[in-house]
Amino acid sequence: MVTLAEVAQHAGVSASTVSYVLSGKRSISANTRQRVERSIRELGYHPNAGARALASSKSNIIALMVPLRTDMYVPVMMEIAIAVATAARTHGYDVLLLTGEEGPDAVRRVAGSGLADGMILMDVELDDERLPLLRATDQPSVLIGLPADTNGLTCVDLDFRATGALCVEHLAKQGHQDIAVIGEAPAVYERHTGFAERTLDGLRSRSRELGVRLLHRPCDGGYDAMAVTLARILDERPGTTGIIVQNESAVEPLLALLRQQGRAVPEDVSVVAICPDQVATQASVRLTSVAIPAQEMGRHAVEHLVAKFEGRGSDEVVLIAPELTVRGSTGPAPTRP
Amino acid sequence: MVTLAEVAQHAGVSASTVSYVLSGKRSISANTRQRVERSIRELGYHPNAGARALASSKSNIIALMVPLRTDMYVPVMMEIAIAVATAARTHGYDVLLLTGEEGPDAVRRVAGSGLADGMILMDVELDDERLPLLRATDQPSVLIGLPADTNGLTCVDLDFRATGALCVEHLAKQGHQDIAVIGEAPAVYERHTGFAERTLDGLRSRSRELGVRLLHRPCDGGYDAMAVTLARILDERPGTTGIIVQNESAVEPLLALLRQQGRAVPEDVSVVAICPDQVATQASVRLTSVAIPAQEMGRHAVEHLVAKFEGRGSDEVVLIAPELTVRGSTGPAPTRP
DNA sequence: ATAGGTTGTCGAAGCGCTTCGATACCTATT
DNA sequence: AATAGGTATCGAAGCGCTTCGACAACCTAT
């Protein structure tokens, strides 16, 4: 294991000089810099992370807390996690993966031990139990998702309210009067996950404004649950011509069932999905959808956190504007007989 | 920030005593231990990770390298990653998330900086470019997946060869003579990912032994690709009565297409999937399947790595025996007219 | 010619912890 | 009674780095 001191000796300078070459915090003559850099290369030197952390009180690590649940939105979570890791590297940070398992204790452990310089929390609930701790330790942090009280917190999320509104608008504009919403699993609502409720909020208020009728039903993933939910919807509102789905694992079952019942998409029923683009383009019908911008969310989260490290951060809520991509699954409402 | 020294002072003992209470490496009287533990609680002390790493040359961190690609098997990857993180915690380790982005350099960086005590590599290719480096730095490591040359390496994986064999056996036992295999995306084979080739190997040799005919076609995920692939298969082998799928994102499209063509599952066609249980149970037909034991793989990987840290590790290849669960998608081959 | 700035380098202190003797006391064993 | 072996504790060194103050060497402006 090569140390700073060995590099210094090899280059014929003092240890501090090598350190300054590495950090650039003091000016170094071109000559010396080159000699040092050459020694570093020749000896294959890598600074020791622990020593660095100890001396500088900076670990260059960002903790990422992902939910333990694998019951929803897994690909999106994964994409966000990877986006976070990638973005973090471009700023010189590594990412520590914490699962929800430990719960709030993880916050305490990380903050207390100086393991990470800050943390990013995913899957934030409206009244998340980690938040009081986060506020107490003044650990720099960014949330992906929106809690009920965002006071003193920095949050990044898709604007799900606007997303809901956008979906309704798109269908209403095409003449749909009766719209059904197939939502997340009931458990998601029970847990008071913010995004689900906000989407619903956007859906409801916009449909009220536009004077269209809206029916919302939570739905577990999978074929069987979907069959029950769809039957119930069509029973209650036989005139439904527009469907909005917000549950990745309900998308394909829904399309299969519609097909099976002889309802053509988009001629008889229009379908709008809120899901990653990959799902929308790979489904059996190319779906008109609002994408979940996982990449962008991950990148934003990292950038805001790094900004905080550098003292230029501000507590703010960043809502990413939704974008609706029209594909083949929506069209004008069929004229009533 | 509370330090060891402060705890020591508060408890009226020396710093080293506190350290020994924490590590248990020397005997401490019950009395002293309790006093120290009380001080620790009262002051809310957390050992500083950096200092600890520096002094002990142990970071208590495991690096996990996940593939950057999100084109395949994402939920499985995620499940493994979470299983690794969870298992690591039970052994007192945290997990550092590295993306494939950096490639082999990440291995060098982590090994050189002492950031992690060892690493777990996922999505290992047959001739993986990270392996030479791994062998050069004697960084403790475990691979999830199997490279061509496992010499000097510890690997954990599902026994995909046995998996292939098991699928063929199950179908052959029910009288199926013409079996089609819908494989992973062509890109996966081009990349020479071990598991895909090993599955194929198992499928082929067992079908040869059992005297059944086998047709293998790679297939991208999604509906359109599946339609093309299925049409081609049924064109070449109209008598196909058994289908084995090894591509999560082809499962639902396949079932939809079969339904659409009036082929009943399992009366006309039997389908066996190689996929996580969740996919098998949530599909529109409850699928007979061989599960990918993500949890188990993650746990095994961690345990072997920790064993290496403690000097009781051995280089070995752990192949997890596949288990086939019979659900509703397979049955006796239809009798030929 | 001199005061005042820059620039480039060094030495030393110290970050918070682990760990290796050393020491002091106590209990068995001869 | 003298010795050996345990047990419980302390002090000090040192892990590899960052960073501060000092200082020499050189500019520039008066």
XYZ file of C-alpha atoms (C1' of nucleotides) in Angstrom:
734
model
C 0.000 0.000 0.000
C 1.500 3.270 -1.185
C 1.199 6.282 1.111
C 1.374 10.006 0.651
C 4.728 10.058 2.411
C 6.196 7.594 -0.058
C 5.030 9.669 -2.967
C 6.539 12.744 -1.348
C 9.873 11.051 -0.869
C 9.867 9.685 -4.396
C 9.184 13.156 -5.791
C 11.625 14.843 -3.413
C 9.055 17.112 -1.796
C 7.233 17.257 1.520
C 4.023 15.416 2.240
C 2.012 18.599 2.448
C 3.102 19.577 -1.041
C 1.753 16.332 -2.410
C -1.466 16.943 -0.567
C -1.763 20.386 -2.115
C -1.079 19.035 -5.559
C -3.939 16.626 -5.005
C -6.408 19.095 -3.616
C -5.340 22.207 -5.503
C -5.915 24.286 -2.391
C -2.628 26.124 -2.690
C -0.652 27.111 -5.721
C 2.099 24.783 -6.789
C 4.716 25.457 -9.434
C 4.195 23.665 -12.708
C 7.491 21.918 -12.286
C 6.761 20.476 -8.862
C 3.237 19.545 -9.832
C 4.492 17.480 -12.731
C 7.116 15.710 -10.686
C 4.535 14.821 -8.064
C 2.004 13.677 -10.598
C 4.585 11.511 -12.201
C 5.469 9.883 -8.892
C 1.814 9.289 -8.181
C 1.432 7.531 -11.484
C 4.611 5.521 -11.181
C 3.881 4.304 -7.698
C 0.210 3.737 -8.393
C -0.825 5.839 -5.455
C -4.419 6.005 -4.216
C -5.283 8.223 -1.252
C -6.572 6.253 1.700
C -10.258 6.965 2.139
C -10.295 6.530 5.909
C -7.361 8.808 6.561
C -8.823 11.398 4.283
C -12.177 11.237 5.996
C -10.575 11.528 9.397
C -8.387 14.472 8.569
C -10.894 16.431 6.573
C -14.142 15.370 8.246
C -15.510 14.698 4.798
C -16.217 11.170 3.635
C -17.162 11.918 0.058
C -19.971 9.482 0.452
C -23.669 10.041 -0.007
C -26.052 7.672 1.723
C -29.048 6.568 -0.303
C -31.923 5.094 1.576
C -34.129 2.920 -0.584
C -37.321 1.336 0.606
C -37.171 -2.278 1.613
C -40.493 -3.002 0.000
C -40.175 -4.473 -3.421
C -43.901 -4.351 -3.974
C -44.050 -1.320 -6.170
C -42.229 0.674 -8.696
C -39.130 -1.425 -8.494
C -37.697 -0.557 -11.884
C -38.204 3.118 -11.191
C -36.464 2.823 -7.844
C -33.608 0.997 -9.451
C -33.314 3.580 -12.162
C -33.268 6.370 -9.616
C -30.682 4.554 -7.534
C -28.449 4.084 -10.536
C -28.945 7.668 -11.610
C -27.980 8.794 -8.120
C -24.879 6.638 -8.110
C -23.819 7.838 -11.526
C -24.479 11.496 -10.824
C -22.705 11.225 -7.499
C -19.568 9.884 -9.177
C -19.415 12.855 -11.500
C -19.201 15.029 -8.402
C -16.603 12.806 -6.784
C -18.940 11.049 -4.400
C -19.691 7.394 -3.815
C -23.049 6.065 -2.750
C -23.804 4.013 0.315
C -26.886 1.847 -0.037
C -29.149 1.724 2.990
C -32.299 -0.319 3.009
C -35.431 0.666 4.843
C -34.824 -2.306 7.133
C -33.018 -0.298 9.738
C -35.583 2.437 9.554
C -34.914 5.693 11.332
C -31.937 4.215 13.145
C -29.984 4.313 9.942
C -30.305 8.071 9.920
C -28.840 8.245 13.387
C -26.074 5.823 12.618
C -24.962 7.558 9.449
C -25.211 11.024 10.877
C -23.423 10.032 14.049
C -20.572 8.100 12.558
C -19.694 10.510 9.814
C -20.001 7.615 7.404
C -21.635 9.831 4.845
C -21.642 13.561 4.235
C -25.341 13.613 3.592
C -28.236 11.495 2.575
C -30.912 11.055 -0.034
C -34.169 9.464 1.046
C -36.456 7.712 -1.371
C -40.058 6.646 -1.002
C -40.890 9.356 1.483
C -44.241 9.002 3.195
C -46.480 11.935 3.983
C -45.703 11.676 7.661
C -42.355 9.954 7.477
C -40.863 8.831 10.749
C -37.343 9.605 9.555
C -38.048 13.302 9.194
C -37.945 14.387 12.829
C -34.504 12.814 13.132
C -33.346 14.385 9.945
C -34.388 17.781 11.222
C -32.764 17.161 14.603
C -29.345 16.134 13.305
C -28.536 18.859 10.867
C -27.428 16.252 8.388
C -27.614 17.642 4.845
C -30.297 15.730 3.017
C -32.567 15.654 0.023
C -35.822 13.781 -0.225
C -37.120 12.156 -3.352
C -40.831 12.438 -2.806
C -42.877 14.931 -0.854
C -43.866 14.676 2.817
C -46.811 16.588 4.246
C -44.607 19.179 5.897
C -41.694 20.242 3.760
C -40.575 22.931 6.139
C -36.796 23.106 6.273
C -36.410 20.248 3.806
C -35.228 19.978 0.257
C -37.402 17.749 -1.871
C -37.313 16.592 -5.451
C -40.251 14.947 -7.124
C -42.348 14.736 -10.215
C -45.230 17.156 -9.972
C -47.826 14.454 -9.517
C -50.626 16.938 -9.048
C -49.887 18.387 -12.442
C -49.486 14.860 -13.772
C -52.990 13.956 -12.703
C -54.337 17.160 -14.174
C -52.495 16.569 -17.422
C -53.947 13.102 -17.867
C -57.502 14.304 -17.322
C -56.981 17.236 -19.645
C -55.705 15.056 -22.416
C -58.713 12.762 -22.216
C -61.236 15.541 -21.732
C -59.898 17.366 -24.761
C -60.705 14.310 -26.819
C -64.271 14.329 -25.619
C -64.123 11.701 -22.903
C -66.766 12.359 -20.264
C -66.440 9.311 -18.102
C -62.943 8.579 -16.871
C -61.781 5.780 -14.603
C -58.568 5.850 -12.638
C -56.860 2.594 -11.817
C -54.588 3.510 -8.970
C -51.815 2.024 -6.928
C -52.302 -0.876 -4.578
C -54.515 -0.102 -1.594
C -51.499 -0.542 0.657
C -49.843 2.421 -1.023
C -52.728 4.686 -0.094
C -52.930 3.308 3.402
C -49.281 4.103 3.854
C -50.048 7.690 2.817
C -47.410 7.824 0.185
C -47.531 11.366 -1.049
C -47.335 10.860 -4.757
C -50.408 8.677 -4.952
C -52.532 11.126 -3.063
C -51.232 14.098 -4.974
C -51.944 12.462 -8.278
C -55.473 11.790 -7.135
C -55.780 15.355 -6.036
C -54.721 16.632 -9.444
C -57.028 14.203 -11.197
C -60.001 15.189 -9.093
C -59.680 18.924 -9.107
C -59.005 19.134 -12.819
C -61.880 16.842 -13.694
C -64.156 18.980 -11.541
C -63.005 22.056 -13.407
C -63.519 20.431 -16.759
C -66.803 18.883 -15.791
C -65.898 15.269 -16.479
C -66.827 12.371 -14.270
C -64.050 10.549 -12.482
C -64.022 7.178 -10.743
C -60.967 6.118 -8.774
C -60.220 2.591 -7.697
C -56.988 1.341 -6.111
C -55.761 -1.894 -7.603
C -53.139 -4.455 -6.692
C -50.815 -5.567 -9.421
C -51.452 -8.698 -11.407
C -54.108 -10.137 -13.588
C -56.644 -11.333 -11.056
C -56.839 -8.122 -9.082
C -57.118 -6.180 -12.308
C -59.965 -8.353 -13.542
C -61.980 -7.677 -10.410
C -61.244 -3.963 -10.458
C -62.089 -3.543 -14.111
C -65.321 -5.468 -13.788
C -66.359 -3.288 -10.912
C -65.546 -0.107 -12.771
C -67.460 -1.096 -15.870
C -70.355 -2.183 -13.743
C -70.576 1.121 -11.922
C -69.886 3.283 -14.950
C -70.697 1.398 -18.127
C -70.130 4.564 -20.127
C -66.419 4.766 -19.230
C -64.363 5.597 -22.305
C -61.137 6.833 -20.744
C -58.861 4.996 -18.342
C -55.852 6.340 -16.476
C -53.520 3.737 -14.920
C -50.992 4.479 -12.253
C -49.586 1.082 -11.463
C -46.951 -0.479 -13.640
C -47.912 -4.002 -12.866
C -51.549 -3.388 -13.739
C -50.836 -2.072 -17.225
C -50.409 -5.305 -19.134
C -53.260 -7.102 -17.350
C -55.534 -4.184 -18.147
C -54.704 -4.293 -21.850
C -55.143 -8.049 -21.965
C -58.543 -7.831 -20.293
C -59.785 -5.088 -22.575
C -58.700 -7.074 -25.577
C -60.399 -10.140 -24.221
C -63.629 -8.260 -23.725
C -63.541 -7.003 -27.261
C -62.922 -3.402 -26.312
C -60.538 -1.877 -28.802
C -57.847 0.576 -27.708
C -58.139 3.424 -28.565
C -61.360 3.107 -30.605
C -63.581 2.055 -27.726
C -61.450 2.965 -24.744
C -58.537 5.369 -24.428
C -55.787 4.490 -21.974
C -53.256 6.854 -20.405
C -50.534 5.419 -18.228
C -48.332 7.025 -15.608
C -45.239 4.877 -15.880
C -41.647 4.749 -17.112
C -41.276 5.129 -20.847
C -39.925 1.634 -21.147
C -43.187 0.157 -19.928
C -45.204 2.439 -22.186
C -43.302 1.491 -25.311
C -43.015 -2.203 -24.567
C -46.662 -2.816 -23.741
C -48.868 -4.684 -26.184
C -50.266 -1.310 -27.223
C -47.933 1.624 -27.410
C -49.264 3.713 -24.579
C -49.901 7.385 -24.315
C -48.193 8.142 -21.047
C -46.694 10.539 -18.582
C -43.173 9.346 -17.863
C -41.601 9.072 -14.443
C -38.341 10.933 -14.979
C -36.194 8.703 -12.801
C -32.887 9.852 -14.239
C -33.728 13.461 -13.781
C -34.927 12.962 -10.236
C -31.764 11.164 -9.261
C -29.590 13.786 -10.866
C -31.450 16.663 -9.276
C -31.270 15.082 -5.863
C -27.513 14.694 -6.074
C -26.970 18.174 -7.387
C -28.981 19.765 -4.633
C -27.200 17.746 -2.008
C -23.790 18.658 -3.358
C -24.896 22.279 -3.447
C -25.674 22.014 0.249
C -22.230 20.600 0.948
C -20.736 23.591 -0.717
C -22.850 25.978 1.254
C -24.851 27.178 -1.704
C -27.847 25.005 -0.989
C -31.269 26.250 -0.120
C -34.267 24.458 1.252
C -36.669 24.209 -1.559
C -39.117 21.927 -3.229
C -38.290 21.053 -6.797
C -41.244 19.744 -8.743
C -40.416 18.415 -12.148
C -43.039 19.299 -14.727
C -44.746 16.236 -16.187
C -44.698 15.559 -19.874
C -47.362 13.640 -21.665
C -46.297 11.695 -24.722
C -49.075 10.798 -27.100
C -48.743 7.280 -28.462
C -51.308 4.904 -29.842
C -53.569 4.286 -26.897
C -55.675 7.433 -26.847
C -58.059 8.900 -29.362
C -61.383 10.720 -29.617
C -64.168 9.417 -27.444
C -66.551 7.169 -29.358
C -69.828 8.927 -30.166
C -72.612 7.623 -28.048
C -75.216 5.641 -29.919
C -19.657 15.437 17.951
C -18.869 13.099 20.834
C -15.499 11.334 20.816
C -14.086 8.274 22.460
C -12.003 10.477 24.726
C -15.060 12.287 25.986
C -16.782 9.032 26.783
C -13.642 7.879 28.604
C -13.505 11.015 30.679
C -17.190 10.859 31.481
C -16.848 7.261 32.633
C -13.600 7.933 34.451
C -11.537 5.423 32.472
C -8.925 5.611 29.766
C -9.680 5.787 26.069
C -8.327 2.355 25.416
C -10.669 0.850 27.962
C -13.633 2.322 26.146
C -12.265 0.942 22.917
C -11.995 -2.518 24.449
C -15.511 -2.327 25.790
C -16.651 -1.586 22.272
C -14.664 -4.251 20.541
C -14.628 -6.901 23.227
C -11.031 -7.730 22.379
C -9.886 -7.726 25.976
C -11.728 -8.640 29.097
C -13.300 -5.816 31.030
C -14.846 -6.044 34.495
C -18.619 -6.013 34.579
C -18.554 -2.872 36.655
C -16.406 -0.868 34.265
C -18.276 -2.159 31.261
C -21.550 -0.924 32.654
C -20.179 2.485 33.515
C -18.786 2.880 30.045
C -21.937 1.673 28.368
C -23.928 4.094 30.411
C -21.705 6.998 29.381
C -21.990 5.968 25.781
C -25.759 6.029 26.008
C -25.907 9.266 27.912
C -23.603 11.126 25.589
C -25.071 9.569 22.468
C -21.696 8.430 21.279
C -21.120 6.986 17.785
C -17.654 5.837 16.758
C -16.261 7.822 13.878
C -16.122 5.641 10.805
C -13.109 7.323 9.265
C -10.966 7.142 12.363
C -11.904 3.564 12.856
C -11.075 2.669 9.287
C -7.742 4.432 9.541
C -6.684 2.826 12.778
C -7.875 -0.661 12.026
C -7.465 -0.782 8.230
C -10.982 -2.096 8.066
C -13.778 -0.039 6.613
C -16.663 -2.378 7.348
C -17.945 -1.640 3.906
C -18.669 -4.036 1.088
C -18.693 -2.667 -2.435
C -21.456 -3.940 -4.679
C -21.005 -3.477 -8.366
C -24.278 -3.554 -10.251
C -24.536 -3.414 -14.003
C -25.395 -0.080 -15.514
C -27.657 -1.681 -18.059
C -31.255 -1.582 -17.060
C -32.308 -3.620 -20.048
C -32.757 -6.895 -18.306
C -33.688 -8.537 -15.113
C -34.023 -5.308 -13.252
C -36.284 -6.539 -10.495
C -33.974 -9.473 -9.876
C -30.955 -7.204 -9.702
C -32.761 -4.942 -7.307
C -33.809 -7.838 -5.163
C -30.264 -9.133 -5.032
C -28.928 -5.702 -4.211
C -31.378 -5.328 -1.363
C -30.665 -8.827 -0.128
C -26.951 -8.020 -0.151
C -27.483 -4.785 1.733
C -29.666 -6.471 4.307
C -27.413 -9.461 4.793
C -24.390 -7.182 5.036
C -25.984 -5.229 7.853
C -26.541 -8.357 9.885
C -22.776 -8.876 9.733
C -22.028 -5.277 10.594
C -21.196 -4.129 7.088
C -22.568 -1.360 4.939
C -22.832 -1.538 1.194
C -21.295 0.834 -1.304
C -23.147 0.976 -4.596
C -20.965 1.068 -7.679
C -22.436 1.208 -11.141
C -20.886 -0.424 -14.127
C -20.251 3.062 -15.476
C -16.743 3.249 -14.182
C -16.005 -0.253 -15.319
C -12.782 -1.886 -14.232
C -11.456 1.394 -12.836
C -13.868 1.093 -9.980
C -12.133 -2.080 -8.904
C -8.821 -0.278 -8.822
C -10.208 2.715 -7.012
C -11.935 0.733 -4.320
C -9.071 -1.660 -3.796
C -6.516 1.138 -3.757
C -8.289 3.519 -1.448
C -9.347 1.019 1.147
C -12.866 2.332 0.711
C -14.254 -1.164 1.017
C -12.973 -4.353 2.561
C -14.107 -6.409 -0.372
C -16.487 -6.465 -3.271
C -19.371 -8.335 -4.789
C -19.727 -8.238 -8.553
C -23.020 -8.791 -10.282
C -23.814 -9.531 -13.898
C -20.500 -11.208 -14.553
C -19.719 -11.924 -18.180
C -17.976 -15.066 -19.358
C -14.834 -13.149 -20.104
C -15.271 -10.253 -17.769
C -12.755 -7.443 -18.038
C -12.850 -6.816 -14.307
C -11.487 -10.233 -13.466
C -7.813 -9.752 -14.301
C -7.751 -6.748 -12.014
C -9.563 -8.594 -9.304
C -6.995 -11.341 -9.449
C -4.105 -8.859 -9.478
C -5.192 -6.867 -6.445
C -5.846 -9.533 -3.898
C -9.050 -7.825 -2.976
C -11.469 -10.282 -1.361
C -14.401 -10.680 -3.698
C -17.376 -12.786 -4.625
C -19.022 -12.933 -8.003
C -22.711 -13.374 -8.560
C -22.686 -15.182 -11.855
C -20.141 -17.447 -13.430
C -17.255 -16.437 -15.702
C -15.582 -18.853 -18.083
C -12.547 -19.268 -15.865
C -13.426 -19.489 -12.204
C -9.917 -20.267 -11.136
C -9.079 -18.562 -7.862
C -12.512 -16.967 -7.657
C -15.509 -17.451 -5.454
C -18.777 -17.470 -7.347
C -22.413 -17.784 -6.396
C -25.114 -18.467 -8.912
C -28.217 -20.403 -9.673
C -27.289 -23.648 -11.399
C -28.614 -22.569 -14.749
C -27.450 -25.713 -16.465
C -29.554 -27.757 -14.071
C -32.333 -25.232 -14.514
C -32.434 -25.813 -18.236
C -32.367 -29.551 -17.727
C -35.145 -29.363 -15.174
C -37.436 -27.458 -17.510
C -36.942 -29.918 -20.334
C -37.457 -32.846 -18.011
C -40.695 -31.515 -16.693
C -42.111 -31.036 -20.162
C -40.751 -34.304 -21.533
C -42.258 -36.203 -18.623
C -45.639 -34.911 -19.669
C -45.156 -36.184 -23.159
C -44.090 -33.043 -24.960
C -41.921 -33.862 -27.953
C -41.464 -30.474 -29.553
C -40.211 -27.803 -27.226
C -39.428 -24.191 -28.038
C -37.194 -21.986 -25.934
C -37.786 -18.273 -25.927
C -34.551 -16.874 -24.672
C -33.064 -13.628 -23.536
C -32.529 -10.663 -25.833
C -29.934 -11.287 -28.555
C -27.734 -8.678 -26.917
C -27.469 -10.861 -23.828
C -26.034 -13.723 -25.856
C -23.720 -11.450 -27.767
C -22.370 -10.190 -24.510
C -21.654 -13.784 -23.527
C -23.412 -13.571 -20.261
C -22.793 -16.900 -18.634
C -26.198 -17.743 -17.313
C -27.916 -17.541 -20.677
C -25.438 -19.849 -22.311
C -25.407 -22.277 -19.438
C -29.170 -22.517 -19.460
C -29.086 -23.259 -23.141
C -26.473 -25.860 -22.539
C -28.612 -27.609 -19.963
C -31.644 -27.405 -22.169
C -29.861 -28.869 -25.156
C -28.020 -31.712 -23.542
C -31.010 -32.886 -21.526
C -33.321 -32.762 -24.519
C -30.791 -34.737 -26.483
C -30.711 -37.321 -23.733
C -34.468 -37.491 -23.554
C -34.911 -37.490 -27.275
C -37.105 -34.421 -27.550
C -36.767 -31.743 -30.180
C -35.660 -28.311 -29.068
C -35.792 -25.003 -30.872
C -34.120 -21.971 -29.315
C -34.798 -18.385 -30.320
C -33.524 -15.287 -28.539
C -36.164 -12.626 -28.077
C -36.200 -8.988 -27.083
C -38.712 -7.972 -24.474
C -42.049 -6.478 -25.406
C -45.030 -7.402 -27.439
C -43.858 -6.749 -30.971
C -40.641 -8.714 -30.705
C -42.511 -11.565 -29.105
C -45.099 -11.633 -31.876
C -42.400 -11.994 -34.495
C -40.518 -14.643 -32.534
C -43.585 -16.710 -31.780
C -44.790 -16.608 -35.380
C -41.404 -17.792 -36.534
C -41.318 -20.620 -34.030
C -44.782 -21.882 -34.920
C -43.950 -21.607 -38.566
C -40.803 -23.695 -38.248
C -42.231 -26.185 -35.766
C -46.008 -26.203 -36.006
C -46.132 -29.172 -33.652
C -44.643 -27.264 -30.731
C -46.550 -28.040 -27.542
C -44.102 -26.927 -24.898
C -42.557 -23.509 -24.456
C -39.829 -22.466 -22.059
C -39.374 -18.711 -21.527
C -36.330 -17.104 -20.036
C -37.066 -13.423 -20.308
C -39.264 -11.694 -17.817
C -40.461 -9.075 -20.174
C -41.506 -11.630 -22.779
C -43.734 -13.588 -20.433
C -46.888 -11.499 -20.528
C -46.690 -10.787 -24.267
C -46.317 -14.500 -24.902
C -49.397 -15.346 -22.893
C -51.394 -12.603 -24.556
C -50.407 -13.808 -28.007
C -51.225 -17.426 -27.273
C -54.628 -16.411 -25.982
C -55.220 -14.276 -29.018
C -54.420 -17.157 -31.327
C -56.835 -19.387 -29.525
C -54.161 -21.619 -28.039
C -55.160 -22.567 -24.536
C -52.606 -22.868 -21.751
C -52.026 -25.590 -20.684
C -54.449 -27.605 -22.831
C -52.833 -26.807 -26.176
C -49.471 -25.424 -25.085
C -47.564 -25.844 -21.842
C -45.431 -22.940 -20.669
C -42.547 -23.046 -18.217
C -40.924 -19.807 -17.152
C -37.542 -19.079 -15.633
C -38.328 -15.981 -13.631
C -38.858 -14.594 -10.142
C -41.822 -16.065 -8.327
C -43.558 -12.735 -8.299
C -43.740 -12.673 -12.076
C -44.917 -16.279 -12.183
C -47.740 -15.738 -9.757
C -48.863 -12.373 -11.082
C -49.041 -13.334 -14.731
C -52.392 -13.795 -16.420
C -51.884 -17.534 -16.067
C -50.240 -18.829 -12.935
C -47.018 -20.133 -14.367
C -45.106 -23.277 -13.715
C -41.651 -21.881 -13.167
C -38.128 -22.178 -11.900
C -37.535 -19.276 -9.560
C -34.472 -17.067 -9.512
C -33.514 -17.153 -5.856
C -32.373 -13.571 -5.590
C -32.513 -13.404 -1.829
C -30.508 -16.526 -1.422
C -27.880 -15.436 -3.904
C -27.411 -12.128 -2.183
C -27.177 -13.745 1.211
C -24.725 -16.379 0.074
C -22.511 -13.819 -1.571
C -22.279 -11.786 1.605
C -21.649 -14.771 3.784
C -18.830 -16.034 1.629
C -17.257 -12.618 1.501
C -17.440 -12.198 5.243
C -15.937 -15.660 5.630
C -13.004 -14.490 3.527
C -12.543 -11.446 5.723
C -12.304 -13.717 8.685
C -9.814 -15.935 7.000
C -12.080 -18.920 6.786
C -13.015 -18.361 3.168
C -12.202 -20.689 0.353
C -12.343 -20.218 -3.375
C -15.264 -22.166 -4.527
C -18.201 -22.121 -6.848
C -21.562 -22.308 -5.171
C -24.333 -23.365 -7.479
C -27.782 -23.125 -6.003
C -29.997 -26.024 -7.001
C -32.990 -24.932 -9.056
C -36.506 -25.695 -7.912
C -39.392 -26.079 -10.259
C -42.796 -25.134 -8.937
C -45.722 -26.596 -10.793
C -48.524 -24.128 -11.256
C -51.277 -23.958 -13.808
C -49.398 -23.490 -17.060
C -48.185 -27.007 -17.757
C -50.020 -30.217 -18.400
C -49.892 -33.354 -20.527
C -49.092 -32.886 -24.173
C -52.199 -32.914 -26.306
C -52.601 -36.186 -28.197
C -51.850 -35.766 -31.849
C -54.831 -36.130 -34.116
C 16.765 51.103 -1.823
C 12.975 49.637 0.955
C 8.398 48.336 2.423
C 4.772 45.429 1.101
C 2.770 41.565 -1.730
C 2.894 37.145 -4.004
C 4.157 32.615 -4.670
C 5.873 28.100 -3.505
C 7.265 25.073 -0.075
C 7.967 22.932 4.475
C 7.187 21.281 9.323
C 4.263 20.106 12.758
C -0.008 19.466 14.891
C -3.875 16.859 15.072
C -8.239 14.277 13.254
C -10.480 9.867 16.541
C -9.498 5.561 16.829
C -6.963 0.737 17.644
C -3.495 -1.871 19.601
C 0.734 -3.166 21.816
C 3.388 -3.495 25.714
C 3.616 -2.476 30.674
C 1.850 -2.497 35.188
C -0.673 -3.708 39.163
C -3.349 -6.667 41.478
C -5.370 -11.235 42.562
C -5.662 -16.264 42.870
C -3.620 -20.952 42.320
C 0.185 -23.925 42.519
C 4.354 -25.744 44.247
C 6.754 -18.135 50.882
C 7.795 -17.732 46.337
C 6.355 -18.182 41.722
C 3.434 -18.541 37.795
C -0.553 -17.312 35.409
C -4.904 -14.585 34.896
C -7.490 -10.487 34.781
C -8.247 -5.532 34.394
C -6.555 -1.284 33.244
C -3.546 2.501 31.399
C -0.306 5.148 28.425
C 1.634 5.939 24.214
C 2.492 5.182 19.506
C 0.800 5.433 15.183
C -2.723 4.731 11.151
C -2.366 8.382 6.460
C -4.046 12.383 5.629
C -5.252 17.781 5.804
C -4.272 22.217 7.126
C -2.288 26.118 9.489
C 1.389 29.103 10.304
C 6.062 30.162 9.074
C 9.401 31.402 5.978
C 12.358 32.068 2.073
C 12.484 33.800 -2.429
C 11.040 36.635 -5.594
C 8.235 40.670 -7.543
C 6.441 45.110 -7.848
C 5.606 49.890 -6.522
C 7.110 53.662 -4.153
